[in-house]
Tab-separated table of C-alpha atoms in Angstrom:
chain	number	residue	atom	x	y	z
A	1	UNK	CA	14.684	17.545	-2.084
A	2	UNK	CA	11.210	18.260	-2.890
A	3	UNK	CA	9.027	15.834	-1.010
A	4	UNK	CA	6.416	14.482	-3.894
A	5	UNK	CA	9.714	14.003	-5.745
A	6	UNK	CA	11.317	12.185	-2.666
A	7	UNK	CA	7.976	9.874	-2.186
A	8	UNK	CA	7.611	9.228	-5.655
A	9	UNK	CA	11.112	7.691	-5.953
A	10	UNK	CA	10.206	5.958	-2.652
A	11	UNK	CA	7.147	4.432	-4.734
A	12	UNK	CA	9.077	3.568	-8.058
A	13	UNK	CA	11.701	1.545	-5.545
A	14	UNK	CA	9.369	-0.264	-3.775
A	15	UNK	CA	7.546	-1.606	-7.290
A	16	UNK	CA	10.268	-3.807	-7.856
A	17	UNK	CA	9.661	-5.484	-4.264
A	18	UNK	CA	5.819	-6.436	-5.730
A	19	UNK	CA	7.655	-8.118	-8.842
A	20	UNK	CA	9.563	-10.113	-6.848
A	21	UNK	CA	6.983	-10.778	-4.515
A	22	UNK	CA	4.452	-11.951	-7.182
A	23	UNK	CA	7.792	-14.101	-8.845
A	24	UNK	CA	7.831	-15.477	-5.477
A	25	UNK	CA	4.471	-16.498	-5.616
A	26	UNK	CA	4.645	-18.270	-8.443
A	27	UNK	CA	7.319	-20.601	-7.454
A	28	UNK	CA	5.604	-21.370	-4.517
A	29	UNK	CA	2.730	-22.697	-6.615
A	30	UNK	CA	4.696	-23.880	-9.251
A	31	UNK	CA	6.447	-26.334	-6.906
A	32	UNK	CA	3.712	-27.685	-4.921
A	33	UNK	CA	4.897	-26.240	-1.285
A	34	UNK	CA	2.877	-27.582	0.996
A	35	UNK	CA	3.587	-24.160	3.199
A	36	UNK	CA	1.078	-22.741	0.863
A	37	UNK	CA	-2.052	-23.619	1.915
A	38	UNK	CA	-5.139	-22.418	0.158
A	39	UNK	CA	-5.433	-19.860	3.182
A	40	UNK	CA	-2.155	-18.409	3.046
A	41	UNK	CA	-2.039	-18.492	-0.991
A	42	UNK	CA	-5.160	-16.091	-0.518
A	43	UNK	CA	-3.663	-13.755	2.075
A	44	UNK	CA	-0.919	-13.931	-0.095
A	45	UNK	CA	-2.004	-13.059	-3.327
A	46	UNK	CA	-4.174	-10.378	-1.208
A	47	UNK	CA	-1.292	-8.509	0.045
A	48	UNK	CA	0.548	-8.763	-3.014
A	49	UNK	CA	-2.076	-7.467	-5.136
A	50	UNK	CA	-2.890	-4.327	-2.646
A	51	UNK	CA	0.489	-3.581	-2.614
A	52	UNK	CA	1.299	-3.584	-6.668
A	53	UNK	CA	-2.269	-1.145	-7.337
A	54	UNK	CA	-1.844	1.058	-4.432
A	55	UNK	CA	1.885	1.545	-4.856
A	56	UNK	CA	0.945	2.827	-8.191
A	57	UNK	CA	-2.126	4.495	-7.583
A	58	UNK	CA	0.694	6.409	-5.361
A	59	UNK	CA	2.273	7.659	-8.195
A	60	UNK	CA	-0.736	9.538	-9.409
A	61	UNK	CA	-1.532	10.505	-6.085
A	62	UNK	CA	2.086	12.569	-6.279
A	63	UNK	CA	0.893	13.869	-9.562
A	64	UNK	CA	-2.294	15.926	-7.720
A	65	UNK	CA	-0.654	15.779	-4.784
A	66	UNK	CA	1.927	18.751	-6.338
A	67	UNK	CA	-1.690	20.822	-7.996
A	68	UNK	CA	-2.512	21.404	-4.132
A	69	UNK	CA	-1.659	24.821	-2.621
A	70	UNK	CA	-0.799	22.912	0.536
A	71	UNK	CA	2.686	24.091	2.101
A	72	UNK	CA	5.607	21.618	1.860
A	73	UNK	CA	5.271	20.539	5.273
A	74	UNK	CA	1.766	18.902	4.935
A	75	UNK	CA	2.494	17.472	1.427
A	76	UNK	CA	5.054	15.879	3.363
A	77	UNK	CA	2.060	14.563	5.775
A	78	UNK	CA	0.443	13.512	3.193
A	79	UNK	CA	3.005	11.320	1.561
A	80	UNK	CA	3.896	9.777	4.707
A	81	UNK	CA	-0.173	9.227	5.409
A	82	UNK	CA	-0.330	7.197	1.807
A	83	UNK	CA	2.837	5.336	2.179
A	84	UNK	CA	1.864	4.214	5.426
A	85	UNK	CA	-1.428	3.140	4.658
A	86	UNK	CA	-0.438	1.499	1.587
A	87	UNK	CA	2.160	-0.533	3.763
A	88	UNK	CA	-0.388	-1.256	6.424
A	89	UNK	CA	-3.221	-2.446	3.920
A	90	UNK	CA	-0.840	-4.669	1.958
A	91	UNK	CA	0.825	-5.922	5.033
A	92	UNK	CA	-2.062	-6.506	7.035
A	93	UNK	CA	-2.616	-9.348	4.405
A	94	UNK	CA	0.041	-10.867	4.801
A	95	UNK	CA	0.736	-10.736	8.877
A	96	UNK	CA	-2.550	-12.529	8.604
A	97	UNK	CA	-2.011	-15.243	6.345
A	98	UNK	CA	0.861	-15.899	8.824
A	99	UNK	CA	-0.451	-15.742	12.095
A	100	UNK	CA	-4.488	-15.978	11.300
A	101	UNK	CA	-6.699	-18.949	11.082
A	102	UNK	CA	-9.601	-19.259	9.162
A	103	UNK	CA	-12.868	-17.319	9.757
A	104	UNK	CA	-11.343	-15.290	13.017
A	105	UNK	CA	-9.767	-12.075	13.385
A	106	UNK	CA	-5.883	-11.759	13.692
A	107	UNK	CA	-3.463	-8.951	14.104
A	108	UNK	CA	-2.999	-8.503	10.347
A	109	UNK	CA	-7.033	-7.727	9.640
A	110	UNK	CA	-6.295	-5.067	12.558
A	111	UNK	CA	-3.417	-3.569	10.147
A	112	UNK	CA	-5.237	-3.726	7.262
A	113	UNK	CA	-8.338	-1.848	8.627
A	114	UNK	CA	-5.763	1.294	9.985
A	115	UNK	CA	-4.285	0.876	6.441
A	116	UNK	CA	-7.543	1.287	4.860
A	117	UNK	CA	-8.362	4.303	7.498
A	118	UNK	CA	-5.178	5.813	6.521
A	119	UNK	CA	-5.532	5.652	2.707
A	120	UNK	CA	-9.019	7.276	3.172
A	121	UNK	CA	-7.548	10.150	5.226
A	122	UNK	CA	-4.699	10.613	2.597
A	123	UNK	CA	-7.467	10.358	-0.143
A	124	UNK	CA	-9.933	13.123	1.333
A	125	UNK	CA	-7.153	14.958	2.177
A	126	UNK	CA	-5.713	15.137	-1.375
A	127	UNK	CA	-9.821	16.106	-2.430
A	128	UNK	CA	-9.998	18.678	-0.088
A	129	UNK	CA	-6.252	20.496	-1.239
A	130	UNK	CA	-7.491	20.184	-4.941
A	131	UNK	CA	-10.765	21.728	-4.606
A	132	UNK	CA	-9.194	24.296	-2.207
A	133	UNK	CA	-6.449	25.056	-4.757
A	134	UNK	CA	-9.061	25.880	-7.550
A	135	UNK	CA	-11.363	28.033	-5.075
């Protein structure tokens, strides 16, 4: 199977996991828990939201992704790259809202800095194969 097609199926399955996640939310807050601390709502909401934009923004990343010249094997990179770093960034958020404290660093900012490192690498990437294609 042809690996944008592969990834991009990867991305529409994963959408549904957002939905549920932000449905999940909202019962949290509609019921008062008292496991949802301002903190963690934020962390929460945080991750959530990451995840739901960049798992799109995937989907047009596929898109230019298949306008590169680059052979099957690095689109293949690529797609991992993204879908890594949109994992990392959106899950960063929220393995600090459960093992961070306020105002200090945790494990999860850790993740979502190499998630934001990886996105950027999958990015320039992506400029550098369309520019190259058209050259």
């Amino acid at each position: 199977m042809d690996p944008i097609r592969l990834f991009s199926i990867i991305s529409w399955i994963l959408l549904p996991t957002v939905m549920f996640g932000g449905y999940s939310l909202l019962g949290l807050m509609a019921r008062g828990n008292t496991w949802l601390t301002p903190f963690r709502g934020t962390y929460f909401r945080a991750g959530h939201a990451h995840a739901g934009v960049l798992l799109v923004l995937s989907l047009v990343y596929y898109t230019y992704l298949a306008q590169t010249t680059f052979s099957a094997s690095l689109k293949v990179v690529a797609c991992i790259v993204l879908l890594t770093g949109i994992l990392a960034q959106s899950g960063g958020f929220f393995l600090h809202m459960l093992v961070g404290k306020q105002g200090r660093l945790s494990s999860g900012n850790m993740v979502t800095m190499l998630g934001a490192l990886l996105l950027a690498f999958a990015v320039l990437l992506l400029a550098y194969g369309l520019i190259a294609a058209h050259i």
